[in-house]
PDB file of C-alpha atoms in Angstrom:
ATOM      1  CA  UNK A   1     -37.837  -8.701  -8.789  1.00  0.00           C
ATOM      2  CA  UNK A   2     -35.482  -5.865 -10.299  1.00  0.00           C
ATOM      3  CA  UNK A   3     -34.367  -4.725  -7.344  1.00  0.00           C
ATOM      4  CA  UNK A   4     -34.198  -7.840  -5.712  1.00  0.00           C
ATOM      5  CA  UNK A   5     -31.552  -8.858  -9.000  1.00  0.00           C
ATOM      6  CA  UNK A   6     -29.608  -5.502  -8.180  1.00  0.00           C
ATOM      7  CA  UNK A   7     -29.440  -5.845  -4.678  1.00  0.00           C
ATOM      8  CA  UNK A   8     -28.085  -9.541  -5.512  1.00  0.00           C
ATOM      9  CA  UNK A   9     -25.430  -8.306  -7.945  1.00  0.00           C
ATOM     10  CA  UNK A  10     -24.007  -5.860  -5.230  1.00  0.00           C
ATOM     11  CA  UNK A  11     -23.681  -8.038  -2.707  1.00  0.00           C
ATOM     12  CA  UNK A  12     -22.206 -10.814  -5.300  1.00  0.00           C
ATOM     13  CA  UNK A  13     -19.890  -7.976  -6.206  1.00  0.00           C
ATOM     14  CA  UNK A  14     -19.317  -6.934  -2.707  1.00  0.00           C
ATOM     15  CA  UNK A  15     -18.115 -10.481  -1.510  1.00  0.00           C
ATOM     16  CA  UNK A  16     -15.857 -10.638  -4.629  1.00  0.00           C
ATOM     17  CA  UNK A  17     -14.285  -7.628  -3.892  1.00  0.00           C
ATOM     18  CA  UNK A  18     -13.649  -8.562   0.150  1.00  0.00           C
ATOM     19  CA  UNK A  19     -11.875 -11.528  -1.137  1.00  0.00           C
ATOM     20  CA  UNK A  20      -9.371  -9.991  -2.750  1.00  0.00           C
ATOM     21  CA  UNK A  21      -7.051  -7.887  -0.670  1.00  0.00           C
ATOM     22  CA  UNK A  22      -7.671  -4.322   0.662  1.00  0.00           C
ATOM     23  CA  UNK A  23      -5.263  -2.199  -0.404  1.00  0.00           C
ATOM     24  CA  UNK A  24      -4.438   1.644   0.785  1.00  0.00           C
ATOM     25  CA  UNK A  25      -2.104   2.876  -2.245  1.00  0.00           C
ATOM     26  CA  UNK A  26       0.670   5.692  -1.259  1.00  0.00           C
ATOM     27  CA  UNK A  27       1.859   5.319  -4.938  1.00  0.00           C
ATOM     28  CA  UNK A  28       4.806   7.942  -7.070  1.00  0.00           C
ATOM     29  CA  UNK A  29       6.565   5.674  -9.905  1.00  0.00           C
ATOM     30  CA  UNK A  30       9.642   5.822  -8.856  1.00  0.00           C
ATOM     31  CA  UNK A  31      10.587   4.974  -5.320  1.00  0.00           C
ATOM     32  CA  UNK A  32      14.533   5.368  -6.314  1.00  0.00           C
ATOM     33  CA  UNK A  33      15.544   8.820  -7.922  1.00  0.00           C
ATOM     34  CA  UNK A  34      18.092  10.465  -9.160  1.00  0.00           C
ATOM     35  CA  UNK A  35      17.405  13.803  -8.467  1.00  0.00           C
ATOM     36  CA  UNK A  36      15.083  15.676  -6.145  1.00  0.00           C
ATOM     37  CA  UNK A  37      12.186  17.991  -7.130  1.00  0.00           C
ATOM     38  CA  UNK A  38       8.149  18.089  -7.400  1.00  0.00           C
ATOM     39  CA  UNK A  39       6.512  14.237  -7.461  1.00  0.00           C
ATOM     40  CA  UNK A  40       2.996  13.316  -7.309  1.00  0.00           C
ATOM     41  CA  UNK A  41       1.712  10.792  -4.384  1.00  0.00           C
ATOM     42  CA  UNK A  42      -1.727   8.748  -5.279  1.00  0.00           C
ATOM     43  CA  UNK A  43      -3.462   7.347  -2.548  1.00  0.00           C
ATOM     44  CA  UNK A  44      -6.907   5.497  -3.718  1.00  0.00           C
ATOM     45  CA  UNK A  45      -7.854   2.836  -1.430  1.00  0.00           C
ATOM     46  CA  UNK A  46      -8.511  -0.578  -4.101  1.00  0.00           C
ATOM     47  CA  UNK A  47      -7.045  -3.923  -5.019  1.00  0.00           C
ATOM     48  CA  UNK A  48      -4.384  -3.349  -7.300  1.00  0.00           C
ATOM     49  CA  UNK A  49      -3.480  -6.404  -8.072  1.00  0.00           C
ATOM     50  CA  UNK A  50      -6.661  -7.167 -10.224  1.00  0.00           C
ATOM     51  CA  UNK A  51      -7.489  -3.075 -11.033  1.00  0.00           C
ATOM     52  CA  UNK A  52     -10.611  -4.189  -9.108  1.00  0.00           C
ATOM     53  CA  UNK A  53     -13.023  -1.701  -6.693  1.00  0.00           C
ATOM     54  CA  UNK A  54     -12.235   1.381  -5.880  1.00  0.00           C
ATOM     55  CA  UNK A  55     -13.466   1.930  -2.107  1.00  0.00           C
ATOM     56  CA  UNK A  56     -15.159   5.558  -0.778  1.00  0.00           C
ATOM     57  CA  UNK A  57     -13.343   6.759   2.036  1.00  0.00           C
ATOM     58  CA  UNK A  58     -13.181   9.603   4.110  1.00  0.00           C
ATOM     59  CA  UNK A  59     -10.347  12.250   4.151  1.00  0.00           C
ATOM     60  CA  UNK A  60      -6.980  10.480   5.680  1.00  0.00           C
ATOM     61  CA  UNK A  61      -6.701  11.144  10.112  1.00  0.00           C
ATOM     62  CA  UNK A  62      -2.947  11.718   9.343  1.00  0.00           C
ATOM     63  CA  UNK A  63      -0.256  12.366   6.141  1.00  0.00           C
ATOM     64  CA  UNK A  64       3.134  12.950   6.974  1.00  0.00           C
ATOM     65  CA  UNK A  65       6.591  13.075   6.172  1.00  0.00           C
ATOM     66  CA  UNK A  66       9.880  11.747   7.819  1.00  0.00           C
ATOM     67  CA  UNK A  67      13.352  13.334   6.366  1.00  0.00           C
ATOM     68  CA  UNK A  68      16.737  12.883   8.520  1.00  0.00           C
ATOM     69  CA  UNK A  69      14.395  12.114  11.741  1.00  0.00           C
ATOM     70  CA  UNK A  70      12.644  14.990  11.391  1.00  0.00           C
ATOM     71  CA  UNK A  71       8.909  14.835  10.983  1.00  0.00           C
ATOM     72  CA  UNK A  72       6.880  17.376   8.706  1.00  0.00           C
ATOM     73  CA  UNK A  73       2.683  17.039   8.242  1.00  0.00           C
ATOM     74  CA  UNK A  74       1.341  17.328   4.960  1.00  0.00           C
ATOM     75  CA  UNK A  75      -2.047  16.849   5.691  1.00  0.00           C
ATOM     76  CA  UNK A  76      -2.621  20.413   4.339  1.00  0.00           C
ATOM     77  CA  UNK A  77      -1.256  19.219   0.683  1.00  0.00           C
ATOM     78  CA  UNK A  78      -3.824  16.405   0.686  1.00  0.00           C
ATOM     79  CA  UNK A  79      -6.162  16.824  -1.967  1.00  0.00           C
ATOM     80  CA  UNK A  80      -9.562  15.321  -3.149  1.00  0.00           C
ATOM     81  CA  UNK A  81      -9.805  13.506  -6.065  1.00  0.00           C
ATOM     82  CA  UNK A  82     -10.986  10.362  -8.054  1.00  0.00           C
ATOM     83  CA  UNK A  83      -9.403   7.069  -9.156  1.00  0.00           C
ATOM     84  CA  UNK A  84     -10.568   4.514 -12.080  1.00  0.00           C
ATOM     85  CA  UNK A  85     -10.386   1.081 -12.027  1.00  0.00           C
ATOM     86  CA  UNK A  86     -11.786  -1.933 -15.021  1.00  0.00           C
ATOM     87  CA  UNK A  87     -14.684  -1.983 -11.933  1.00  0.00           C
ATOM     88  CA  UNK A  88     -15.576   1.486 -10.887  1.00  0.00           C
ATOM     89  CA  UNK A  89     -14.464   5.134 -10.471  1.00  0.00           C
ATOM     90  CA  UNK A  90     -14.533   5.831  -6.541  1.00  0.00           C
ATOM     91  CA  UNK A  91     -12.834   8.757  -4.695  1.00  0.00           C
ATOM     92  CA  UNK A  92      -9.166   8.830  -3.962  1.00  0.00           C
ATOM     93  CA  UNK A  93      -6.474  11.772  -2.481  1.00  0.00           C
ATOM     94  CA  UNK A  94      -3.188  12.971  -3.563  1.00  0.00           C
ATOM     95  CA  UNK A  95      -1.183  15.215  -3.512  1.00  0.00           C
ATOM     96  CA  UNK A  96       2.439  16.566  -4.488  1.00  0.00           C
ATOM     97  CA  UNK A  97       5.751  16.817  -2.701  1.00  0.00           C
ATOM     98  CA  UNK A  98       8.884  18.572  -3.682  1.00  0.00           C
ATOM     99  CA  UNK A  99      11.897  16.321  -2.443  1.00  0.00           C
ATOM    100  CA  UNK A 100      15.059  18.514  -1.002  1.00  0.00           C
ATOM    101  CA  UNK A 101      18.346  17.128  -1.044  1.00  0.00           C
ATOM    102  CA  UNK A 102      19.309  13.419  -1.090  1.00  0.00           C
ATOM    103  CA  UNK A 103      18.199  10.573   1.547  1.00  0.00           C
ATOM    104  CA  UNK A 104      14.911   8.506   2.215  1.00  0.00           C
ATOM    105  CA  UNK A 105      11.876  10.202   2.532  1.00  0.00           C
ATOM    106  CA  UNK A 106       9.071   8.134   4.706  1.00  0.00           C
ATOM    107  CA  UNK A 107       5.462   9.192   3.967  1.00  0.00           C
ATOM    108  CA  UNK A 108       3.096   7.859   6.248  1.00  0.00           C
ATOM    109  CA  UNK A 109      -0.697   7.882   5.507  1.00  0.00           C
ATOM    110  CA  UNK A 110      -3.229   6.606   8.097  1.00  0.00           C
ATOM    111  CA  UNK A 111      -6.163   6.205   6.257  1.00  0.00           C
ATOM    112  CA  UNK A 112      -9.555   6.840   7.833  1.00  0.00           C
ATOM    113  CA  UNK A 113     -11.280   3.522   9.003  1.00  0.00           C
ATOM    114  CA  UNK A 114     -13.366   2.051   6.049  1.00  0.00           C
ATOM    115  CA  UNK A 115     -16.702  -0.107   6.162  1.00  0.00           C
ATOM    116  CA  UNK A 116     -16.211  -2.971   4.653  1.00  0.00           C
ATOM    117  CA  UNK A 117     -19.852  -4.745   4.330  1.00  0.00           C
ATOM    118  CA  UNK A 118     -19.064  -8.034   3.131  1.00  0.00           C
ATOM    119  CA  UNK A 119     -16.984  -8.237   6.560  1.00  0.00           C
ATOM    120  CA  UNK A 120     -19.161  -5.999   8.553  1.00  0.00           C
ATOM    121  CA  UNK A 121     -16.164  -4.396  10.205  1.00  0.00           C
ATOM    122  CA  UNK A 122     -13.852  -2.137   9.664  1.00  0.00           C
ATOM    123  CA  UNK A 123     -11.188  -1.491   8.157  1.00  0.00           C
ATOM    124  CA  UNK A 124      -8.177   1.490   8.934  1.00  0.00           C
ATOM    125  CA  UNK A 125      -4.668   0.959   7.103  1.00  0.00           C
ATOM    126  CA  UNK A 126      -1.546   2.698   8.152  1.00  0.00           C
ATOM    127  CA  UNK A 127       0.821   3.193   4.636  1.00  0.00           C
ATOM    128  CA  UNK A 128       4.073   3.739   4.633  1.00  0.00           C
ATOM    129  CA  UNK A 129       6.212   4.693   1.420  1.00  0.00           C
ATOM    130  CA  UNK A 130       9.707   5.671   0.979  1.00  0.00           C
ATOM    131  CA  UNK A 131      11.013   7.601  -1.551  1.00  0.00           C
ATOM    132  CA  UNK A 132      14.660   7.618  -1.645  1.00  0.00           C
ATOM    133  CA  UNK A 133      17.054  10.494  -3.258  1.00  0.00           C
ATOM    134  CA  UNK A 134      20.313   9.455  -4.723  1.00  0.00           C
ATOM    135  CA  UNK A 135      20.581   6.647  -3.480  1.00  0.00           C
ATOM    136  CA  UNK A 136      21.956   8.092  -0.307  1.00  0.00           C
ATOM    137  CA  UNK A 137      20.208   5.960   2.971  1.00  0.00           C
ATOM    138  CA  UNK A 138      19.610   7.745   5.851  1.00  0.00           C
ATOM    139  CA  UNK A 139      15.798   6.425   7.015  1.00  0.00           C
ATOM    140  CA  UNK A 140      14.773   3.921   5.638  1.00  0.00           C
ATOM    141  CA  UNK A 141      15.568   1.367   8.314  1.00  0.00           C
ATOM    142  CA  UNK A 142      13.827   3.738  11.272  1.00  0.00           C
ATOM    143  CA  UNK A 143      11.249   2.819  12.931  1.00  0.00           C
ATOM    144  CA  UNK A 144       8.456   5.583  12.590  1.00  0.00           C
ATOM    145  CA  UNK A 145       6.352   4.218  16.170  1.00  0.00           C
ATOM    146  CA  UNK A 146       2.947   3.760  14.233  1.00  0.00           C
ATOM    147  CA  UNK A 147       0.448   1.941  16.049  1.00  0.00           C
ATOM    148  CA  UNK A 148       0.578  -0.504  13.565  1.00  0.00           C
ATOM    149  CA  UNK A 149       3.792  -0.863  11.596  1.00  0.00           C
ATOM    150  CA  UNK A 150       5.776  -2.658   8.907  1.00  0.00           C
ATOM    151  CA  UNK A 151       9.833  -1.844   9.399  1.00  0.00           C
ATOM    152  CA  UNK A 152      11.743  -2.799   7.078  1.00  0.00           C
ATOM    153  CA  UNK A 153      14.950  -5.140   7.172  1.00  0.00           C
ATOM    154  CA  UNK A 154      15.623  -4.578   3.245  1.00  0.00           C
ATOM    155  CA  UNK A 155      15.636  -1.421   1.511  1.00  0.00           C
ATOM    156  CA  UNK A 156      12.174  -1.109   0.351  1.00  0.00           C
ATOM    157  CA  UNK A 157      13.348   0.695  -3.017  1.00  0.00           C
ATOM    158  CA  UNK A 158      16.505  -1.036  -3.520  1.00  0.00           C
ATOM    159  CA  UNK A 159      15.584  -4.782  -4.168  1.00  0.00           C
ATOM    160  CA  UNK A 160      16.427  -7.066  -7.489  1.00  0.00           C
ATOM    161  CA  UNK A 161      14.040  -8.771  -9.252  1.00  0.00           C
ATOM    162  CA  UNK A 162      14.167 -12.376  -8.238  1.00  0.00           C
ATOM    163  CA  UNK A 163      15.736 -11.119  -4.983  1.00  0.00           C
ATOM    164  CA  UNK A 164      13.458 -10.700  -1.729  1.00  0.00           C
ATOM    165  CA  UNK A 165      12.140  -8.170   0.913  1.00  0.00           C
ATOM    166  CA  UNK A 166      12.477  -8.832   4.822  1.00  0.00           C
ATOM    167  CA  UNK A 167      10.284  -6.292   7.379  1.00  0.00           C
ATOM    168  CA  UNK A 168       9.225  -6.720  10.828  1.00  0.00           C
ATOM    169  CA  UNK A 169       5.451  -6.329  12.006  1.00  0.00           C
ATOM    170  CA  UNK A 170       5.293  -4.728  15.439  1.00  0.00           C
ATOM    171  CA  UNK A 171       2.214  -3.112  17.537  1.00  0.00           C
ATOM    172  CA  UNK A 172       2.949  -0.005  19.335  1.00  0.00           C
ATOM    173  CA  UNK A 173       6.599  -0.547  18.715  1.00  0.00           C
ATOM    174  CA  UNK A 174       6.392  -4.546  20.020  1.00  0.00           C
ATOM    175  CA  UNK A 175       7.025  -7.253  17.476  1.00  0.00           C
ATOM    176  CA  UNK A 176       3.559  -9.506  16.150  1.00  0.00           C
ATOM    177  CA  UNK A 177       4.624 -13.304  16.085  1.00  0.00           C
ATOM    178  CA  UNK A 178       3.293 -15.191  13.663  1.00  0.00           C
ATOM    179  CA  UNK A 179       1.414 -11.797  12.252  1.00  0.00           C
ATOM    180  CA  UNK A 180      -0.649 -12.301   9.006  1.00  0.00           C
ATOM    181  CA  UNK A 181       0.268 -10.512   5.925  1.00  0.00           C
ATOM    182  CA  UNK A 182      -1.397 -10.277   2.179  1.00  0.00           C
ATOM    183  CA  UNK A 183       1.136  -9.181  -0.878  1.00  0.00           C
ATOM    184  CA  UNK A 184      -0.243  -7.711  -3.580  1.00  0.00           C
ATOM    185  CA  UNK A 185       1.518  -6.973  -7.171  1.00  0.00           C
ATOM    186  CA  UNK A 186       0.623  -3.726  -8.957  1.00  0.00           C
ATOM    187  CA  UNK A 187      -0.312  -5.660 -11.802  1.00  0.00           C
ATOM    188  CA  UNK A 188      -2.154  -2.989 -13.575  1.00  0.00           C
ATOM    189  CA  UNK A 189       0.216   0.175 -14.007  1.00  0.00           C
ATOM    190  CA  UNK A 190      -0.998   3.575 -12.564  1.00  0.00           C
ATOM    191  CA  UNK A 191      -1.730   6.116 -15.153  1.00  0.00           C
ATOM    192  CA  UNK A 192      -0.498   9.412 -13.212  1.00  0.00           C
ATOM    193  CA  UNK A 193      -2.523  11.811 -15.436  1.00  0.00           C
ATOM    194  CA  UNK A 194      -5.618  10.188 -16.094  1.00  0.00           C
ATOM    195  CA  UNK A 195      -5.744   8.703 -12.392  1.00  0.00           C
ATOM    196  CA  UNK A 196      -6.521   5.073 -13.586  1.00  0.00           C
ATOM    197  CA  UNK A 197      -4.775   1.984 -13.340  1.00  0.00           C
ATOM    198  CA  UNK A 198      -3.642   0.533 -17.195  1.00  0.00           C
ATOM    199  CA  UNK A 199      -6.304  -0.961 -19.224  1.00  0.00           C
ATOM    200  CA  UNK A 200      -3.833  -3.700 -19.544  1.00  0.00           C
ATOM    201  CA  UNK A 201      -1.701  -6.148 -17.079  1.00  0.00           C
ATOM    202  CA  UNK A 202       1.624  -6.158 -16.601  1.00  0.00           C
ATOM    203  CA  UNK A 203       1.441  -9.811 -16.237  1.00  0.00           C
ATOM    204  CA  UNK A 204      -1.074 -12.921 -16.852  1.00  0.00           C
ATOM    205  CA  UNK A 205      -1.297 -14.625 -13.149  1.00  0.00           C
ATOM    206  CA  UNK A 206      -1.128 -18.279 -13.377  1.00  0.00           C
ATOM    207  CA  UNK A 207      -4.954 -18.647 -11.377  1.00  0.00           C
ATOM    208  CA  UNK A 208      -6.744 -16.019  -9.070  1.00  0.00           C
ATOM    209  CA  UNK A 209      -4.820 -17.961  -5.917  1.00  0.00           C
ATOM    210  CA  UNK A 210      -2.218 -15.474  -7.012  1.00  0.00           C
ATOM    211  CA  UNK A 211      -4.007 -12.369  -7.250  1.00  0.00           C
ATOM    212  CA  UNK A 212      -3.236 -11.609  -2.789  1.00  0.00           C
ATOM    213  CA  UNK A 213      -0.683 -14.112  -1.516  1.00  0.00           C
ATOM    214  CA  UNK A 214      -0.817 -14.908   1.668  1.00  0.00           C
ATOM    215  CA  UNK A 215       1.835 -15.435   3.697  1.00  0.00           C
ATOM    216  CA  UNK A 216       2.841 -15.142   7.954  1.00  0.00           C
ATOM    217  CA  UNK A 217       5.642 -13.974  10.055  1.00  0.00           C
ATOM    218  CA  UNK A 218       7.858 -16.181  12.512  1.00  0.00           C
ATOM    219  CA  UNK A 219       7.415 -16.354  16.132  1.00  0.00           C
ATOM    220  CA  UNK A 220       9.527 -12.991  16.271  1.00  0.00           C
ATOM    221  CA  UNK A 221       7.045 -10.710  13.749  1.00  0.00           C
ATOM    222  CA  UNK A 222       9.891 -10.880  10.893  1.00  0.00           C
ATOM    223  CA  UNK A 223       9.005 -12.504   7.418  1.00  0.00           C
ATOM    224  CA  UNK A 224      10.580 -12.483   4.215  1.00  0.00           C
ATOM    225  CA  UNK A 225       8.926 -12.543   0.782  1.00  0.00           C
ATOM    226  CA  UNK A 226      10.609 -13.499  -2.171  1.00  0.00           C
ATOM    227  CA  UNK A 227       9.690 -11.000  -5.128  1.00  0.00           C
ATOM    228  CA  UNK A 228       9.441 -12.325  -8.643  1.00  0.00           C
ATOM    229  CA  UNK A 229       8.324  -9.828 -10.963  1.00  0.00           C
ATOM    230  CA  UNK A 230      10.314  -6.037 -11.273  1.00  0.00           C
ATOM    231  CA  UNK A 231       7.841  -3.458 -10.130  1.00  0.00           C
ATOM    232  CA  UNK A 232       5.730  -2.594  -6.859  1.00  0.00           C
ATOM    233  CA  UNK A 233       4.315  -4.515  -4.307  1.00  0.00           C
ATOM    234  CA  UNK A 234       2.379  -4.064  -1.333  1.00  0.00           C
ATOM    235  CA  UNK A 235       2.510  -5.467   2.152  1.00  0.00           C
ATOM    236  CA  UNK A 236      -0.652  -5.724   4.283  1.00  0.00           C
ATOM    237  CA  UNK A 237      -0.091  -7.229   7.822  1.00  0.00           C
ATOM    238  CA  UNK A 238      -3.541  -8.103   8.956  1.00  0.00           C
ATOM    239  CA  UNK A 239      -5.619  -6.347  12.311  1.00  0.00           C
ATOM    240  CA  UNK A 240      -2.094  -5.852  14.056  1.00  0.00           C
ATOM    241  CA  UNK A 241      -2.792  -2.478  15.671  1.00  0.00           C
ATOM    242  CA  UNK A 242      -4.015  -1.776  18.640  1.00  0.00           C
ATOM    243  CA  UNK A 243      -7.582  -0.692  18.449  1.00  0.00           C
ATOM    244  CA  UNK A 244      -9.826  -3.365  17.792  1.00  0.00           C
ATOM    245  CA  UNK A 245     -13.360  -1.437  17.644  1.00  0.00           C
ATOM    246  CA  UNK A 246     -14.507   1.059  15.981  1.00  0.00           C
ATOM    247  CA  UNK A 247     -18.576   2.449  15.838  1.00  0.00           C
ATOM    248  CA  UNK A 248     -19.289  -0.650  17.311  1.00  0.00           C
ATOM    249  CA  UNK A 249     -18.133  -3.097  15.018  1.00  0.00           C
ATOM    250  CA  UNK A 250     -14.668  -4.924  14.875  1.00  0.00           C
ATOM    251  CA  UNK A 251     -11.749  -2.943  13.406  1.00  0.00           C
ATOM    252  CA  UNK A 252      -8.696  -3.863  11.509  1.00  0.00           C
ATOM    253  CA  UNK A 253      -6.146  -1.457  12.125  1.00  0.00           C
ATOM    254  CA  UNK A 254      -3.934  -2.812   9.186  1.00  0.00           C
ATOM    255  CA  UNK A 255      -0.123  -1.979   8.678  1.00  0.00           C
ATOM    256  CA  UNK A 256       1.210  -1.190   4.865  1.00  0.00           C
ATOM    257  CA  UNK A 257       4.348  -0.707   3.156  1.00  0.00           C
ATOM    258  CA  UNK A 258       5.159  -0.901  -0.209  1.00  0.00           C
ATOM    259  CA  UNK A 259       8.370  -1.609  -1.830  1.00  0.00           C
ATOM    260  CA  UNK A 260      10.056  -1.606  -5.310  1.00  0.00           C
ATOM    261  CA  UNK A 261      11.801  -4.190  -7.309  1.00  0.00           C
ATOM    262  CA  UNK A 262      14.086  -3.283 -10.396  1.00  0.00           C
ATOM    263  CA  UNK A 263      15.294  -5.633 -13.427  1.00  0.00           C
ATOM    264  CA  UNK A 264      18.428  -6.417 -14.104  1.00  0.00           C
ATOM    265  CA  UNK A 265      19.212  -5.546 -17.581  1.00  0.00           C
ATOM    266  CA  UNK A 266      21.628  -7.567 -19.778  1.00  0.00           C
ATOM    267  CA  UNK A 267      24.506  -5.158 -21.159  1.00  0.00           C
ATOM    268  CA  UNK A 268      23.955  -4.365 -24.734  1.00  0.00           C
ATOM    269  CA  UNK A 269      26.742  -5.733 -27.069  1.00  0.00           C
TER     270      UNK A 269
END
């Protein structure tokens, strides 16, 4: 009967968890700097929106850097670790970057394809984050050619709060109409040093419809999302890549960027 009850609860657990939205974090604070110099990438694969599970993956196929079109791999600098969320502690990578000169720095990680019960597929997301430098653009806008790919129309670390975010999901470099696409809010602030998302929220959500929002392109793969809240979001477009099967089982080759909003602060008198 006991392990009947456990076996229950992990499934229940399981299904809760698939509900929400998958999320393959490529996370440093600040996506807009100042200055160059050493910053820290996290990359666990969870639902950061609700600080919820905290998936076990395999070592990423590919991590990589675009600076001024040139490409660099960092797989090498990828490094083991662990994550904490108010659900579990689970495995995560990271590593650390130094950042030369100004511009836009794209880091691409293509996670390794995940196995997501609940589903019974898979599931492989491609993560894009750009860090800029001075506030000097110079690749922002470039398209990378990932087999599955968000490119942006808005610079991903230059957008108000209340303003709004406009990419393009393409496959292989071709647009996906009408391409389906989860947003997520970092609701629960990383903790760099202890590797945890904040005990806390940075915001009460109105109902748990609002925890992944769900939202679709137009008939020529662009959307637009209007962003409410100063901070970082996330934007999943849904089993646009390419390969569909992996071991078997159906694959969701997922594409990911993620893109900071900044308040506007009154002037102090």
């Amino acid at each position: 009967m006991l392990k009947k009850l456990v076996a229950t609860l992990v499934v229940s657990a399981s299904a809760v968890s698939a509900a929400h939205a998958h999320f393959q974090m490529l996370y440093t604070p600040d996506l807009l700097r100042e200055k160059g110099g050493e910053i820290s990438l996290k990359a666990p694969f969870t639902h950061p929106a609700s600080s919820g599970h905290v998936m076990t993956v395999d070592k990423p196929q590919q991590f990589f850097q675009i600076r001024k079109g040139k490409k660099k791999d960092l797989i090498d600098q990828l490094v083991a670790g662990d994550w904490t969320s108010a659900e579990n502690k689970g495995p995560s990578y990271e590593a650390s970057v130094k950042l030369r000169g100004l511009g836009d720095n794209v880091f691409v990680l293509q996670a390794a394809p995940y196995y997501e019960e609940a589903e019974n597929k898979y599931i492989q997301q491609i993560t894009k984050t750009i860090v800029n430098v001075g506030g000097l653009p110079t690749d922002w806008e470039a398209e990378v050619g990932l087999p599955a790919e968000i490119v942006p129309l808005t610079k991903p670390y230059a957008i108000y709060e209340h303003g709004s975010f406009s990419g393009i999901v393409k496959s292989e470099g071709k647009p996906v109409p009408y391409a389906e696409i989860e947003v997520e809010y970092i609701n629960y602030l990383p903790d760099m040093k202890a590797n945890a998302f904040a005990k806390e929220s940075t915001v009460t959500l109105p109902a748990d419809a609002f925890t992944t929002i769900t939202i679709y392109a137009d008939a020529t793969g662009t959307f637009t999302f209007g962003i409410p809240k100063a901070g970082q979001w996330g934007f999943g477009a849904l089993n646009v890549g390419p390969e569909k099967e992996y071991k078997g089982k159906e694959l969701s080759q997922d594409a990911v960027i993620w893109v900071q909003a900044h308040a506007i602060n009154k002037p102090s008198l």
